[in-house]
JSON list of C-alpha atoms in Angstrom, two decimals:
[
{"chain": "A", "resi": 1, "resn": "UNK", "atom": "CA", "xyz": [0.00, 0.00, 0.00]},
{"chain": "A", "resi": 2, "resn": "UNK", "atom": "CA", "xyz": [2.81, 2.41, 0.89]},
{"chain": "A", "resi": 3, "resn": "UNK", "atom": "CA", "xyz": [4.55, 1.80, -2.44]},
{"chain": "A", "resi": 4, "resn": "UNK", "atom": "CA", "xyz": [1.37, 2.62, -4.39]},
{"chain": "A", "resi": 5, "resn": "UNK", "atom": "CA", "xyz": [1.03, 5.91, -2.54]},
{"chain": "A", "resi": 6, "resn": "UNK", "atom": "CA", "xyz": [4.72, 6.67, -3.07]},
{"chain": "A", "resi": 7, "resn": "UNK", "atom": "CA", "xyz": [4.60, 5.99, -6.83]},
{"chain": "A", "resi": 8, "resn": "UNK", "atom": "CA", "xyz": [1.35, 7.96, -7.16]},
{"chain": "A", "resi": 9, "resn": "UNK", "atom": "CA", "xyz": [3.02, 10.88, -5.39]},
{"chain": "A", "resi": 10, "resn": "UNK", "atom": "CA", "xyz": [6.07, 10.68, -7.69]},
{"chain": "A", "resi": 11, "resn": "UNK", "atom": "CA", "xyz": [3.82, 10.52, -10.76]},
{"chain": "A", "resi": 12, "resn": "UNK", "atom": "CA", "xyz": [1.90, 13.60, -9.62]},
{"chain": "A", "resi": 13, "resn": "UNK", "atom": "CA", "xyz": [5.16, 15.50, -9.08]},
{"chain": "A", "resi": 14, "resn": "UNK", "atom": "CA", "xyz": [6.39, 14.56, -12.55]},
{"chain": "A", "resi": 15, "resn": "UNK", "atom": "CA", "xyz": [3.14, 15.75, -14.12]},
{"chain": "A", "resi": 16, "resn": "UNK", "atom": "CA", "xyz": [3.26, 18.98, -12.15]},
{"chain": "A", "resi": 17, "resn": "UNK", "atom": "CA", "xyz": [6.83, 19.83, -13.10]},
{"chain": "A", "resi": 18, "resn": "UNK", "atom": "CA", "xyz": [6.50, 18.78, -16.73]},
{"chain": "A", "resi": 19, "resn": "UNK", "atom": "CA", "xyz": [3.55, 21.12, -17.27]},
{"chain": "A", "resi": 20, "resn": "UNK", "atom": "CA", "xyz": [4.95, 23.93, -15.13]},
{"chain": "A", "resi": 21, "resn": "UNK", "atom": "CA", "xyz": [7.97, 24.86, -17.25]},
{"chain": "A", "resi": 22, "resn": "UNK", "atom": "CA", "xyz": [7.25, 24.99, -20.99]},
{"chain": "A", "resi": 23, "resn": "UNK", "atom": "CA", "xyz": [10.87, 25.89, -21.78]},
{"chain": "A", "resi": 24, "resn": "UNK", "atom": "CA", "xyz": [12.15, 29.18, -23.09]},
{"chain": "A", "resi": 25, "resn": "UNK", "atom": "CA", "xyz": [9.32, 31.61, -23.64]},
{"chain": "A", "resi": 26, "resn": "UNK", "atom": "CA", "xyz": [9.67, 34.19, -26.35]},
{"chain": "A", "resi": 27, "resn": "UNK", "atom": "CA", "xyz": [7.88, 37.47, -25.95]},
{"chain": "A", "resi": 28, "resn": "UNK", "atom": "CA", "xyz": [6.11, 38.35, -29.14]},
{"chain": "A", "resi": 29, "resn": "UNK", "atom": "CA", "xyz": [4.89, 41.79, -30.02]},
{"chain": "A", "resi": 30, "resn": "UNK", "atom": "CA", "xyz": [1.60, 42.56, -31.67]},
{"chain": "A", "resi": 31, "resn": "UNK", "atom": "CA", "xyz": [1.26, 41.97, -35.38]},
{"chain": "A", "resi": 32, "resn": "UNK", "atom": "CA", "xyz": [-0.20, 44.80, -37.47]},
{"chain": "A", "resi": 33, "resn": "UNK", "atom": "CA", "xyz": [-2.08, 43.98, -40.66]},
{"chain": "A", "resi": 34, "resn": "UNK", "atom": "CA", "xyz": [-2.86, 45.92, -43.80]},
{"chain": "A", "resi": 35, "resn": "UNK", "atom": "CA", "xyz": [-4.80, 44.63, -46.78]},
{"chain": "A", "resi": 36, "resn": "UNK", "atom": "CA", "xyz": [-2.55, 44.16, -49.80]},
{"chain": "A", "resi": 37, "resn": "UNK", "atom": "CA", "xyz": [-2.93, 46.76, -52.56]},
{"chain": "A", "resi": 38, "resn": "UNK", "atom": "CA", "xyz": [-1.29, 44.64, -55.26]},
{"chain": "A", "resi": 39, "resn": "UNK", "atom": "CA", "xyz": [-2.82, 41.19, -54.66]},
{"chain": "A", "resi": 40, "resn": "UNK", "atom": "CA", "xyz": [-5.55, 40.47, -57.21]},
{"chain": "A", "resi": 41, "resn": "UNK", "atom": "CA", "xyz": [-8.31, 37.89, -56.88]},
{"chain": "A", "resi": 42, "resn": "UNK", "atom": "CA", "xyz": [-9.13, 35.44, -54.13]},
{"chain": "A", "resi": 43, "resn": "UNK", "atom": "CA", "xyz": [-6.26, 34.56, -51.78]},
{"chain": "A", "resi": 44, "resn": "UNK", "atom": "CA", "xyz": [-5.83, 30.78, -51.78]},
{"chain": "A", "resi": 45, "resn": "UNK", "atom": "CA", "xyz": [-2.15, 30.47, -50.84]},
{"chain": "A", "resi": 46, "resn": "UNK", "atom": "CA", "xyz": [-0.37, 32.12, -47.90]},
{"chain": "A", "resi": 47, "resn": "UNK", "atom": "CA", "xyz": [2.91, 31.67, -49.79]},
{"chain": "A", "resi": 48, "resn": "UNK", "atom": "CA", "xyz": [1.70, 33.77, -52.75]},
{"chain": "A", "resi": 49, "resn": "UNK", "atom": "CA", "xyz": [0.31, 36.36, -50.35]},
{"chain": "A", "resi": 50, "resn": "UNK", "atom": "CA", "xyz": [3.67, 36.60, -48.53]},
{"chain": "A", "resi": 51, "resn": "UNK", "atom": "CA", "xyz": [5.48, 37.03, -51.86]},
{"chain": "A", "resi": 52, "resn": "UNK", "atom": "CA", "xyz": [3.22, 39.90, -52.96]},
{"chain": "A", "resi": 53, "resn": "UNK", "atom": "CA", "xyz": [3.50, 41.50, -49.51]},
{"chain": "A", "resi": 54, "resn": "UNK", "atom": "CA", "xyz": [7.31, 41.25, -49.71]},
{"chain": "A", "resi": 55, "resn": "UNK", "atom": "CA", "xyz": [7.12, 43.26, -52.96]},
{"chain": "A", "resi": 56, "resn": "UNK", "atom": "CA", "xyz": [5.08, 45.85, -51.04]},
{"chain": "A", "resi": 57, "resn": "UNK", "atom": "CA", "xyz": [7.77, 46.07, -48.35]},
{"chain": "A", "resi": 58, "resn": "UNK", "atom": "CA", "xyz": [6.16, 43.91, -45.66]},
{"chain": "A", "resi": 59, "resn": "UNK", "atom": "CA", "xyz": [7.97, 41.02, -43.93]},
{"chain": "A", "resi": 60, "resn": "UNK", "atom": "CA", "xyz": [4.93, 38.73, -44.01]},
{"chain": "A", "resi": 61, "resn": "UNK", "atom": "CA", "xyz": [1.42, 38.11, -45.26]},
{"chain": "A", "resi": 62, "resn": "UNK", "atom": "CA", "xyz": [-1.47, 35.66, -44.95]},
{"chain": "A", "resi": 63, "resn": "UNK", "atom": "CA", "xyz": [-4.91, 34.94, -46.36]},
{"chain": "A", "resi": 64, "resn": "UNK", "atom": "CA", "xyz": [-7.76, 35.90, -44.04]},
{"chain": "A", "resi": 65, "resn": "UNK", "atom": "CA", "xyz": [-11.49, 36.23, -43.82]},
{"chain": "A", "resi": 66, "resn": "UNK", "atom": "CA", "xyz": [-14.55, 34.74, -45.45]},
{"chain": "A", "resi": 67, "resn": "UNK", "atom": "CA", "xyz": [-13.75, 36.50, -48.73]},
{"chain": "A", "resi": 68, "resn": "UNK", "atom": "CA", "xyz": [-10.11, 35.24, -48.56]},
{"chain": "A", "resi": 69, "resn": "UNK", "atom": "CA", "xyz": [-8.22, 38.51, -48.91]},
{"chain": "A", "resi": 70, "resn": "UNK", "atom": "CA", "xyz": [-4.45, 38.91, -48.66]},
{"chain": "A", "resi": 71, "resn": "UNK", "atom": "CA", "xyz": [-3.35, 40.84, -45.57]},
{"chain": "A", "resi": 72, "resn": "UNK", "atom": "CA", "xyz": [0.26, 41.98, -45.22]},
{"chain": "A", "resi": 73, "resn": "UNK", "atom": "CA", "xyz": [1.76, 41.78, -41.74]},
{"chain": "A", "resi": 74, "resn": "UNK", "atom": "CA", "xyz": [4.53, 43.54, -39.84]},
{"chain": "A", "resi": 75, "resn": "UNK", "atom": "CA", "xyz": [5.43, 44.00, -36.17]},
{"chain": "A", "resi": 76, "resn": "UNK", "atom": "CA", "xyz": [3.51, 46.93, -34.67]},
{"chain": "A", "resi": 77, "resn": "UNK", "atom": "CA", "xyz": [5.58, 49.93, -33.64]},
{"chain": "A", "resi": 78, "resn": "UNK", "atom": "CA", "xyz": [4.65, 51.02, -30.13]},
{"chain": "A", "resi": 79, "resn": "UNK", "atom": "CA", "xyz": [4.95, 54.69, -29.21]}
]
């Protein structure tokens, strides 16, 4: 009986510590979005959207919304 309690206690400690520390956390800033001015048609590929956004001077882009529009993304500048 004592060994069952001991192993249950050890198992609970392992679960507690494994979920407590997720590793190195990276602080991420907010992401600002602007609808692409050059992308034409329905946005079906994030890769194509990113490429067009790169030509517009943005570091990223993704397809969003019900109408699947291309939105260019960049880190927000805080004042």
